[in-house]
PDB file of C-alpha atoms in Angstrom:
ATOM      1  CA  UNK A1317       8.226  17.227  55.298  1.00  0.00           C
ATOM      2  CA  UNK A1318       8.202  20.236  52.651  1.00  0.00           C
ATOM      3  CA  UNK A1319      11.771  19.620  51.911  1.00  0.00           C
ATOM      4  CA  UNK A1320      11.522  15.879  51.533  1.00  0.00           C
ATOM      5  CA  UNK A1321       8.844  16.871  49.054  1.00  0.00           C
ATOM      6  CA  UNK A1322      11.408  19.663  47.082  1.00  0.00           C
ATOM      7  CA  UNK A1323      14.279  17.441  47.297  1.00  0.00           C
ATOM      8  CA  UNK A1324      12.531  14.232  45.175  1.00  0.00           C
ATOM      9  CA  UNK A1325      10.415  17.209  42.389  1.00  0.00           C
ATOM     10  CA  UNK A1326      14.069  17.691  42.119  1.00  0.00           C
ATOM     11  CA  UNK A1327      15.846  14.133  41.618  1.00  0.00           C
ATOM     12  CA  UNK A1328      12.328  13.348  39.290  1.00  0.00           C
ATOM     13  CA  UNK A1329      13.627  16.049  37.615  1.00  0.00           C
ATOM     14  CA  UNK A1330      17.348  15.107  37.213  1.00  0.00           C
ATOM     15  CA  UNK A1331      16.712  11.978  36.094  1.00  0.00           C
ATOM     16  CA  UNK A1332      15.492  13.149  32.613  1.00  0.00           C
ATOM     17  CA  UNK A1333      18.139  16.051  32.431  1.00  0.00           C
ATOM     18  CA  UNK A1334      21.565  13.979  33.354  1.00  0.00           C
ATOM     19  CA  UNK A1335      19.988  11.736  30.864  1.00  0.00           C
ATOM     20  CA  UNK A1336      19.950  14.167  27.989  1.00  0.00           C
ATOM     21  CA  UNK A1337      23.158  15.611  28.663  1.00  0.00           C
ATOM     22  CA  UNK A1338      24.636  11.842  28.708  1.00  0.00           C
ATOM     23  CA  UNK A1339      22.013  10.628  25.359  1.00  0.00           C
ATOM     24  CA  UNK A1340      21.898  14.055  23.462  1.00  0.00           C
ATOM     25  CA  UNK A1341      24.636  16.758  24.194  1.00  0.00           C
ATOM     26  CA  UNK A1342      27.443  14.859  24.561  1.00  0.00           C
ATOM     27  CA  UNK A1343      27.256  13.107  21.565  1.00  0.00           C
ATOM     28  CA  UNK A1344      25.430  16.418  19.677  1.00  0.00           C
ATOM     29  CA  UNK A1345      29.312  18.077  21.580  1.00  0.00           C
ATOM     30  CA  UNK A1346      31.451  15.109  19.537  1.00  0.00           C
ATOM     31  CA  UNK A1347      30.081  15.384  16.106  1.00  0.00           C
ATOM     32  CA  UNK A1348      29.611  19.365  16.340  1.00  0.00           C
ATOM     33  CA  UNK A1349      33.822  19.478  17.169  1.00  0.00           C
ATOM     34  CA  UNK A1350      33.614  16.573  14.231  1.00  0.00           C
ATOM     35  CA  UNK A1351      32.141  19.705  12.700  1.00  0.00           C
ATOM     36  CA  UNK A1352      34.466  22.270  12.104  1.00  0.00           C
ATOM     37  CA  UNK A1353      37.698  20.072  11.386  1.00  0.00           C
ATOM     38  CA  UNK A1354      39.263  20.253   9.461  1.00  0.00           C
ATOM     39  CA  UNK A1355      39.831  16.809   6.674  1.00  0.00           C
ATOM     40  CA  UNK A1356      43.123  14.730   7.194  1.00  0.00           C
ATOM     41  CA  UNK A1357      44.072  11.845   5.617  1.00  0.00           C
ATOM     42  CA  UNK A1358      45.163  10.129   9.342  1.00  0.00           C
ATOM     43  CA  UNK A1359      43.669   8.470  12.049  1.00  0.00           C
ATOM     44  CA  UNK A1360      40.902  10.130  12.878  1.00  0.00           C
ATOM     45  CA  UNK A1361      40.570  11.409   9.819  1.00  0.00           C
ATOM     46  CA  UNK A1362      39.551  15.330  11.252  1.00  0.00           C
ATOM     47  CA  UNK A1363      42.485  17.735  12.324  1.00  0.00           C
ATOM     48  CA  UNK A1364      41.361  18.304  16.178  1.00  0.00           C
ATOM     49  CA  UNK A1365      39.890  21.688  17.857  1.00  0.00           C
ATOM     50  CA  UNK A1366      41.916  21.859  20.643  1.00  0.00           C
ATOM     51  CA  UNK A1367      45.795  21.993  20.863  1.00  0.00           C
ATOM     52  CA  UNK A1368      48.552  23.168  23.106  1.00  0.00           C
ATOM     53  CA  UNK A1369      51.237  24.825  21.637  1.00  0.00           C
ATOM     54  CA  UNK A1370      53.961  27.650  23.584  1.00  0.00           C
ATOM     55  CA  UNK A1371      52.096  26.826  26.977  1.00  0.00           C
ATOM     56  CA  UNK A1372      48.565  28.366  25.203  1.00  0.00           C
ATOM     57  CA  UNK A1373      45.671  26.756  24.558  1.00  0.00           C
ATOM     58  CA  UNK A1374      44.816  26.623  20.858  1.00  0.00           C
ATOM     59  CA  UNK A1375      40.965  26.633  19.617  1.00  0.00           C
ATOM     60  CA  UNK A1376      41.753  26.152  15.396  1.00  0.00           C
ATOM     61  CA  UNK A1377      38.312  26.007  13.938  1.00  0.00           C
ATOM     62  CA  UNK A1378      37.199  25.526  10.632  1.00  0.00           C
ATOM     63  CA  UNK A1379      33.596  26.621   8.849  1.00  0.00           C
ATOM     64  CA  UNK A1380      34.374  25.562   5.351  1.00  0.00           C
ATOM     65  CA  UNK A1381      32.435  22.500   5.743  1.00  0.00           C
ATOM     66  CA  UNK A1382      29.308  23.988   6.504  1.00  0.00           C
ATOM     67  CA  UNK A1383      30.229  26.660   3.934  1.00  0.00           C
ATOM     68  CA  UNK A1384      30.513  23.201   1.420  1.00  0.00           C
ATOM     69  CA  UNK A1385      27.164  22.004   1.981  1.00  0.00           C
ATOM     70  CA  UNK A1386      25.434  25.316   1.205  1.00  0.00           C
ATOM     71  CA  UNK A1387      27.913  25.522  -2.072  1.00  0.00           C
ATOM     72  CA  UNK A1388      27.428  22.181  -3.269  1.00  0.00           C
ATOM     73  CA  UNK A1389      24.108  20.893  -5.137  1.00  0.00           C
ATOM     74  CA  UNK A1390      24.594  17.206  -4.124  1.00  0.00           C
ATOM     75  CA  UNK A1391      24.176  17.784  -0.561  1.00  0.00           C
ATOM     76  CA  UNK A1392      20.727  20.785  -1.579  1.00  0.00           C
ATOM     77  CA  UNK A1393      19.092  18.032  -3.283  1.00  0.00           C
ATOM     78  CA  UNK A1394      19.681  14.972  -0.860  1.00  0.00           C
ATOM     79  CA  UNK A1395      18.377  17.551   1.907  1.00  0.00           C
ATOM     80  CA  UNK A1396      14.879  18.243  -0.656  1.00  0.00           C
ATOM     81  CA  UNK A1397      14.935  14.609  -1.804  1.00  0.00           C
ATOM     82  CA  UNK A1398      14.098  13.739   2.293  1.00  0.00           C
ATOM     83  CA  UNK A1399      12.478  16.341   3.124  1.00  0.00           C
ATOM     84  CA  UNK A1400      10.024  15.649   0.440  1.00  0.00           C
ATOM     85  CA  UNK A1401       9.724  11.914   0.996  1.00  0.00           C
ATOM     86  CA  UNK A1402       9.533  12.683   4.594  1.00  0.00           C
ATOM     87  CA  UNK A1403       6.824  15.445   4.279  1.00  0.00           C
ATOM     88  CA  UNK A1404       4.526  12.636   1.928  1.00  0.00           C
ATOM     89  CA  UNK A1405       5.307   9.684   3.748  1.00  0.00           C
ATOM     90  CA  UNK A1406       3.705  11.729   6.932  1.00  0.00           C
ATOM     91  CA  UNK A1407       0.415  12.262   4.779  1.00  0.00           C
ATOM     92  CA  UNK A1408       0.273   8.862   3.567  1.00  0.00           C
ATOM     93  CA  UNK A1409       0.197   7.799   7.228  1.00  0.00           C
ATOM     94  CA  UNK A1410      -2.157  10.553   9.247  1.00  0.00           C
ATOM     95  CA  UNK A1411      -4.732   9.237   6.433  1.00  0.00           C
ATOM     96  CA  UNK A1412      -4.608   6.047   7.093  1.00  0.00           C
ATOM     97  CA  UNK A1413      -3.599   6.632  11.018  1.00  0.00           C
ATOM     98  CA  UNK A1414      -7.017   8.662  11.082  1.00  0.00           C
ATOM     99  CA  UNK A1415      -9.758   6.647  11.326  1.00  0.00           C
ATOM    100  CA  UNK A1416      -7.810   3.619  12.533  1.00  0.00           C
ATOM    101  CA  UNK A1417      -7.212   6.203  15.758  1.00  0.00           C
ATOM    102  CA  UNK A1418     -11.239   6.810  15.347  1.00  0.00           C
ATOM    103  CA  UNK A1419     -11.908   3.563  15.411  1.00  0.00           C
ATOM    104  CA  UNK A1420      -9.946   2.498  18.037  1.00  0.00           C
ATOM    105  CA  UNK A1421     -10.582   5.679  20.635  1.00  0.00           C
ATOM    106  CA  UNK A1422     -14.104   5.048  19.414  1.00  0.00           C
ATOM    107  CA  UNK A1423     -14.771   1.151  19.905  1.00  0.00           C
ATOM    108  CA  UNK A1424     -15.890  -0.860  23.212  1.00  0.00           C
ATOM    109  CA  UNK A1425     -13.645  -1.032  26.288  1.00  0.00           C
ATOM    110  CA  UNK A1426     -13.757  -4.782  26.191  1.00  0.00           C
ATOM    111  CA  UNK A1427     -12.157  -4.232  23.149  1.00  0.00           C
ATOM    112  CA  UNK A1428      -9.446  -1.299  22.918  1.00  0.00           C
ATOM    113  CA  UNK A1429      -6.965  -3.283  24.697  1.00  0.00           C
ATOM    114  CA  UNK A1430      -7.038  -5.363  22.333  1.00  0.00           C
ATOM    115  CA  UNK A1431      -6.614  -3.251  18.967  1.00  0.00           C
ATOM    116  CA  UNK A1432      -4.069  -1.253  21.190  1.00  0.00           C
ATOM    117  CA  UNK A1433      -2.082  -4.018  20.923  1.00  0.00           C
ATOM    118  CA  UNK A1434      -2.243  -5.237  17.401  1.00  0.00           C
ATOM    119  CA  UNK A1435      -1.311  -1.805  16.348  1.00  0.00           C
ATOM    120  CA  UNK A1436       1.868  -1.881  18.896  1.00  0.00           C
ATOM    121  CA  UNK A1437       2.624  -5.346  17.809  1.00  0.00           C
ATOM    122  CA  UNK A1438       4.995  -4.598  15.448  1.00  0.00           C
ATOM    123  CA  UNK A1439       7.452  -3.034  17.330  1.00  0.00           C
ATOM    124  CA  UNK A1440       7.695  -6.488  19.085  1.00  0.00           C
ATOM    125  CA  UNK A1441       9.382  -8.101  16.058  1.00  0.00           C
ATOM    126  CA  UNK A1442      12.543  -6.878  14.493  1.00  0.00           C
ATOM    127  CA  UNK A1443      12.669  -3.019  11.877  1.00  0.00           C
ATOM    128  CA  UNK A1444      14.722  -5.126   9.683  1.00  0.00           C
ATOM    129  CA  UNK A1445      12.533  -8.230   9.681  1.00  0.00           C
ATOM    130  CA  UNK A1446       9.636  -6.260   8.637  1.00  0.00           C
ATOM    131  CA  UNK A1447      11.576  -4.473   6.260  1.00  0.00           C
ATOM    132  CA  UNK A1448      12.608  -7.456   4.322  1.00  0.00           C
ATOM    133  CA  UNK A1449       9.497  -9.174   4.616  1.00  0.00           C
ATOM    134  CA  UNK A1450       8.013  -6.157   1.577  1.00  0.00           C
ATOM    135  CA  UNK A1451      10.702  -7.523  -0.589  1.00  0.00           C
ATOM    136  CA  UNK A1452       8.175 -10.763  -0.890  1.00  0.00           C
ATOM    137  CA  UNK A1453       5.795  -8.754  -0.720  1.00  0.00           C
ATOM    138  CA  UNK A1454       6.001  -5.898  -3.423  1.00  0.00           C
ATOM    139  CA  UNK A1455       8.938  -8.142  -5.718  1.00  0.00           C
ATOM    140  CA  UNK A1456       8.130  -8.920  -9.170  1.00  0.00           C
ATOM    141  CA  UNK A1457       7.056 -13.048  -7.861  1.00  0.00           C
ATOM    142  CA  UNK A1458       6.018 -11.750  -4.463  1.00  0.00           C
ATOM    143  CA  UNK A1459       2.953 -12.290  -3.054  1.00  0.00           C
ATOM    144  CA  UNK A1460       0.475  -9.318  -5.064  1.00  0.00           C
ATOM    145  CA  UNK A1461       1.844  -9.728  -7.991  1.00  0.00           C
ATOM    146  CA  UNK A1462       0.884 -14.103  -8.170  1.00  0.00           C
ATOM    147  CA  UNK A1463      -2.313 -13.033  -6.444  1.00  0.00           C
ATOM    148  CA  UNK A1464      -3.391 -10.658  -9.267  1.00  0.00           C
ATOM    149  CA  UNK A1465      -1.864 -13.147 -12.446  1.00  0.00           C
ATOM    150  CA  UNK A1466      -3.481 -16.001 -10.664  1.00  0.00           C
ATOM    151  CA  UNK A1467      -7.443 -13.663 -10.577  1.00  0.00           C
ATOM    152  CA  UNK A1468      -5.619 -12.704 -14.051  1.00  0.00           C
ATOM    153  CA  UNK A1469      -6.150  -9.745 -14.043  1.00  0.00           C
ATOM    154  CA  UNK A1470      -2.998  -8.402 -14.554  1.00  0.00           C
ATOM    155  CA  UNK A1471      -0.876 -10.359 -17.801  1.00  0.00           C
ATOM    156  CA  UNK A1472       2.847  -9.545 -16.760  1.00  0.00           C
ATOM    157  CA  UNK A1473       3.951  -8.242 -12.699  1.00  0.00           C
ATOM    158  CA  UNK A1474       4.046  -5.103 -11.857  1.00  0.00           C
ATOM    159  CA  UNK A1475       7.259  -3.429 -10.858  1.00  0.00           C
ATOM    160  CA  UNK A1476       6.851  -2.307  -7.132  1.00  0.00           C
ATOM    161  CA  UNK A1477      10.031  -2.564  -6.616  1.00  0.00           C
ATOM    162  CA  UNK A1478      13.096  -0.526  -6.222  1.00  0.00           C
ATOM    163  CA  UNK A1479      10.747   2.522  -6.651  1.00  0.00           C
ATOM    164  CA  UNK A1480       9.126   5.328  -4.475  1.00  0.00           C
ATOM    165  CA  UNK A1481       5.987   3.867  -3.813  1.00  0.00           C
ATOM    166  CA  UNK A1482       7.870   0.705  -2.059  1.00  0.00           C
ATOM    167  CA  UNK A1483       9.437   3.528   0.372  1.00  0.00           C
ATOM    168  CA  UNK A1484       6.248   5.063   0.735  1.00  0.00           C
ATOM    169  CA  UNK A1485       5.267   1.810   1.389  1.00  0.00           C
ATOM    170  CA  UNK A1486       7.539   0.708   3.879  1.00  0.00           C
ATOM    171  CA  UNK A1487       7.441   4.032   5.658  1.00  0.00           C
ATOM    172  CA  UNK A1488       3.782   4.487   6.032  1.00  0.00           C
ATOM    173  CA  UNK A1489       3.842   1.053   7.738  1.00  0.00           C
ATOM    174  CA  UNK A1490       6.843   1.033   9.765  1.00  0.00           C
ATOM    175  CA  UNK A1491       5.692   4.320  11.586  1.00  0.00           C
ATOM    176  CA  UNK A1492       2.503   3.859  11.358  1.00  0.00           C
ATOM    177  CA  UNK A1493       1.735   2.709  15.305  1.00  0.00           C
ATOM    178  CA  UNK A1494       3.828   6.238  16.012  1.00  0.00           C
ATOM    179  CA  UNK A1495       1.640   8.316  14.236  1.00  0.00           C
ATOM    180  CA  UNK A1496      -1.909   5.888  15.723  1.00  0.00           C
ATOM    181  CA  UNK A1497      -0.942   6.340  19.289  1.00  0.00           C
ATOM    182  CA  UNK A1498      -0.672   9.472  19.721  1.00  0.00           C
ATOM    183  CA  UNK A1499      -4.346   9.896  17.882  1.00  0.00           C
ATOM    184  CA  UNK A1500      -5.475   7.671  19.528  1.00  0.00           C
ATOM    185  CA  UNK A1501      -4.953   9.321  22.917  1.00  0.00           C
ATOM    186  CA  UNK A1502      -6.329  12.936  21.923  1.00  0.00           C
ATOM    187  CA  UNK A1503      -9.279  11.704  20.372  1.00  0.00           C
ATOM    188  CA  UNK A1504      -9.833   9.658  23.088  1.00  0.00           C
ATOM    189  CA  UNK A1505     -10.738  12.209  25.657  1.00  0.00           C
ATOM    190  CA  UNK A1506     -12.879  14.019  23.140  1.00  0.00           C
ATOM    191  CA  UNK A1507     -15.927  14.686  24.646  1.00  0.00           C
ATOM    192  CA  UNK A1508     -18.727  12.971  23.641  1.00  0.00           C
ATOM    193  CA  UNK A1509     -20.901  15.359  23.982  1.00  0.00           C
ATOM    194  CA  UNK A1510     -19.847  17.695  22.437  1.00  0.00           C
ATOM    195  CA  UNK A1511     -20.768  15.845  19.485  1.00  0.00           C
ATOM    196  CA  UNK A1512     -24.343  14.959  20.780  1.00  0.00           C
ATOM    197  CA  UNK A1513     -25.185  19.318  20.988  1.00  0.00           C
ATOM    198  CA  UNK A1514     -23.507  19.980  17.883  1.00  0.00           C
ATOM    199  CA  UNK A1515     -26.520  16.629  16.212  1.00  0.00           C
ATOM    200  CA  UNK A1516     -29.096  18.420  18.190  1.00  0.00           C
ATOM    201  CA  UNK A1517     -28.042  21.825  16.879  1.00  0.00           C
ATOM    202  CA  UNK A1518     -28.473  20.000  13.247  1.00  0.00           C
ATOM    203  CA  UNK A1519     -25.335  20.132  12.446  1.00  0.00           C
ATOM    204  CA  UNK A1520     -24.528  16.444   9.981  1.00  0.00           C
ATOM    205  CA  UNK A1521     -21.772  14.311  10.662  1.00  0.00           C
ATOM    206  CA  UNK A1522     -19.214  15.514   8.383  1.00  0.00           C
ATOM    207  CA  UNK A1523     -19.976  19.035  10.093  1.00  0.00           C
ATOM    208  CA  UNK A1524     -19.457  17.681  13.741  1.00  0.00           C
ATOM    209  CA  UNK A1525     -16.182  16.021  11.901  1.00  0.00           C
ATOM    210  CA  UNK A1526     -14.293  19.298  10.815  1.00  0.00           C
ATOM    211  CA  UNK A1527     -16.529  22.220  13.292  1.00  0.00           C
ATOM    212  CA  UNK A1528     -15.790  19.738  15.853  1.00  0.00           C
ATOM    213  CA  UNK A1529     -13.771  16.207  16.141  1.00  0.00           C
ATOM    214  CA  UNK A1530     -11.358  17.624  13.948  1.00  0.00           C
ATOM    215  CA  UNK A1531      -9.940  21.563  15.349  1.00  0.00           C
ATOM    216  CA  UNK A1532      -9.548  19.323  18.833  1.00  0.00           C
ATOM    217  CA  UNK A1533      -7.522  16.131  17.160  1.00  0.00           C
ATOM    218  CA  UNK A1534      -4.718  18.540  15.845  1.00  0.00           C
ATOM    219  CA  UNK A1535      -2.741  18.327  19.321  1.00  0.00           C
ATOM    220  CA  UNK A1536      -2.524  14.163  18.395  1.00  0.00           C
ATOM    221  CA  UNK A1537      -2.074  15.216  14.650  1.00  0.00           C
ATOM    222  CA  UNK A1538       1.093  17.817  15.245  1.00  0.00           C
ATOM    223  CA  UNK A1539       2.549  15.519  17.684  1.00  0.00           C
ATOM    224  CA  UNK A1540       1.765  12.139  15.559  1.00  0.00           C
ATOM    225  CA  UNK A1541       3.412  14.047  12.400  1.00  0.00           C
ATOM    226  CA  UNK A1542       6.576  14.940  14.206  1.00  0.00           C
ATOM    227  CA  UNK A1543       7.189  11.349  15.283  1.00  0.00           C
ATOM    228  CA  UNK A1544       6.648  10.201  12.112  1.00  0.00           C
ATOM    229  CA  UNK A1545       8.525  12.839   9.728  1.00  0.00           C
ATOM    230  CA  UNK A1546      11.506  13.207  12.476  1.00  0.00           C
ATOM    231  CA  UNK A1547      12.442   9.642  11.384  1.00  0.00           C
ATOM    232  CA  UNK A1548      11.744   9.617   8.347  1.00  0.00           C
ATOM    233  CA  UNK A1549      13.754  11.915   6.876  1.00  0.00           C
ATOM    234  CA  UNK A1550      17.030  10.396   8.128  1.00  0.00           C
ATOM    235  CA  UNK A1551      15.517   6.964   7.466  1.00  0.00           C
ATOM    236  CA  UNK A1552      18.725   5.141   4.915  1.00  0.00           C
ATOM    237  CA  UNK A1553      16.870   1.358   5.748  1.00  0.00           C
ATOM    238  CA  UNK A1554      14.038   1.611   3.663  1.00  0.00           C
ATOM    239  CA  UNK A1555      15.200   3.168   1.056  1.00  0.00           C
ATOM    240  CA  UNK A1556      18.095   1.216   0.261  1.00  0.00           C
ATOM    241  CA  UNK A1557      16.369  -2.007   0.485  1.00  0.00           C
ATOM    242  CA  UNK A1558      12.584  -1.281  -1.435  1.00  0.00           C
ATOM    243  CA  UNK A1559      13.997   1.643  -2.989  1.00  0.00           C
ATOM    244  CA  UNK A1560      15.315   2.806  -6.603  1.00  0.00           C
ATOM    245  CA  UNK A1561      19.386   3.557  -6.394  1.00  0.00           C
ATOM    246  CA  UNK A1562      19.478   6.572  -7.283  1.00  0.00           C
ATOM    247  CA  UNK A1563      17.183   7.653  -4.744  1.00  0.00           C
ATOM    248  CA  UNK A1564      19.681  10.500  -2.559  1.00  0.00           C
ATOM    249  CA  UNK A1565      18.651  11.017   0.903  1.00  0.00           C
ATOM    250  CA  UNK A1566      20.537  11.954   3.917  1.00  0.00           C
ATOM    251  CA  UNK A1567      21.029   9.012   5.449  1.00  0.00           C
ATOM    252  CA  UNK A1568      22.227   7.273   2.545  1.00  0.00           C
ATOM    253  CA  UNK A1569      24.962  10.302   2.242  1.00  0.00           C
ATOM    254  CA  UNK A1570      25.848  10.526   6.071  1.00  0.00           C
ATOM    255  CA  UNK A1571      26.785   6.355   5.385  1.00  0.00           C
ATOM    256  CA  UNK A1572      28.584   7.322   1.868  1.00  0.00           C
ATOM    257  CA  UNK A1573      30.494   9.657   4.307  1.00  0.00           C
ATOM    258  CA  UNK A1574      31.221   8.092   7.250  1.00  0.00           C
ATOM    259  CA  UNK A1575      32.498   4.367   6.279  1.00  0.00           C
ATOM    260  CA  UNK A1576      33.167   5.254   2.582  1.00  0.00           C
ATOM    261  CA  UNK A1577      34.607   7.780   1.822  1.00  0.00           C
ATOM    262  CA  UNK A1578      35.475   8.594   5.574  1.00  0.00           C
ATOM    263  CA  UNK A1579      35.095  12.277   4.820  1.00  0.00           C
ATOM    264  CA  UNK A1580      33.866  12.852   8.993  1.00  0.00           C
ATOM    265  CA  UNK A1581      33.732  16.523   9.107  1.00  0.00           C
ATOM    266  CA  UNK A1582      31.830  16.522   6.094  1.00  0.00           C
ATOM    267  CA  UNK A1583      29.023  14.058   7.387  1.00  0.00           C
ATOM    268  CA  UNK A1584      29.595  15.073  10.942  1.00  0.00           C
ATOM    269  CA  UNK A1585      28.315  19.169   9.062  1.00  0.00           C
ATOM    270  CA  UNK A1586      25.889  17.385   7.405  1.00  0.00           C
ATOM    271  CA  UNK A1587      24.250  15.471  10.604  1.00  0.00           C
ATOM    272  CA  UNK A1588      24.495  18.756  12.929  1.00  0.00           C
ATOM    273  CA  UNK A1589      22.542  20.794   9.606  1.00  0.00           C
ATOM    274  CA  UNK A1590      19.432  18.165   9.662  1.00  0.00           C
ATOM    275  CA  UNK A1591      19.511  18.600  13.111  1.00  0.00           C
ATOM    276  CA  UNK A1592      18.739  22.033  13.036  1.00  0.00           C
ATOM    277  CA  UNK A1593      16.438  22.273  11.309  1.00  0.00           C
ATOM    278  CA  UNK A1594      14.459  18.911  12.616  1.00  0.00           C
ATOM    279  CA  UNK A1595      14.774  21.372  16.175  1.00  0.00           C
ATOM    280  CA  UNK A1596      12.810  24.493  14.718  1.00  0.00           C
ATOM    281  CA  UNK A1597       9.220  22.060  14.025  1.00  0.00           C
ATOM    282  CA  UNK A1598       9.891  21.094  17.684  1.00  0.00           C
ATOM    283  CA  UNK A1599      10.296  24.287  19.119  1.00  0.00           C
ATOM    284  CA  UNK A1600       7.570  25.490  17.305  1.00  0.00           C
ATOM    285  CA  UNK A1601       5.113  22.572  18.593  1.00  0.00           C
ATOM    286  CA  UNK A1602       5.695  23.176  21.870  1.00  0.00           C
ATOM    287  CA  UNK A1603       4.958  26.651  20.971  1.00  0.00           C
ATOM    288  CA  UNK A1604       1.651  26.297  20.074  1.00  0.00           C
ATOM    289  CA  UNK A1605       1.353  23.180  22.790  1.00  0.00           C
ATOM    290  CA  UNK A1606       1.929  26.082  25.082  1.00  0.00           C
ATOM    291  CA  UNK A1607      -0.404  28.727  23.076  1.00  0.00           C
ATOM    292  CA  UNK A1608      -2.986  26.163  23.517  1.00  0.00           C
ATOM    293  CA  UNK A1609      -2.689  24.870  27.411  1.00  0.00           C
ATOM    294  CA  UNK A1610      -2.938  28.625  28.421  1.00  0.00           C
ATOM    295  CA  UNK A1611      -6.102  29.241  26.951  1.00  0.00           C
ATOM    296  CA  UNK A1612      -7.622  26.023  27.772  1.00  0.00           C
TER     297      UNK A1612
END
């Protein structure tokens, strides 16, 4: 019986490991192979990593692509712009999502499932359609400008499309559920007796929130910020549709290098460098989460 349980546990653990090997490690190795290749005018447009000559296997790797990323200001600016936009969007998303998650966690059980369904509901429609909808809302002849002009608040349309403001709105709207759900999971488990004890000791609502609710919800905040920040760094659709044409984000750079310039080795090096940059906060988060669980 014990052997059956052990084999079952190994099987359960093996499934996600196989999934990661097939859909993460294998593509990563392919992209890494291309990133250390040399640019060629051929099909495919890069040199092979492994060659067989005179009965010997030769490995030819070029690190000039990574050196080029450090020397060219274009890619550094693209990384910096992507990080800045992703960080601001994540912060704004947290400001909007925290009160919503707190309200859902403190709502009655009869309403809780309905509210959660409303949060997840946008995921049931196409991501592209949801972004396109904001064009009709933020454009000069859109819903907001027409409503404000009808009220007499403004005399001419406010330029919102093709601005960084539109990019922030699109990212916050698109990734808001990814911030709300981990926050709700953490806040829903919060022991209400701690707040009652804090009130009995004379602490006000703000003091109780800062000393009890906020610290205990940090795991949900970190998880939500990572879930929003990581995809926002490589976002391409939202800046392309809503942002200014000169917005230089790494997703646009990857598209141009792969499909316009056909510089596959450079584009692969850009993707690998971005991936390594994103792995660092994930590892720090996992380490902090492990230390928190050990402290409990």
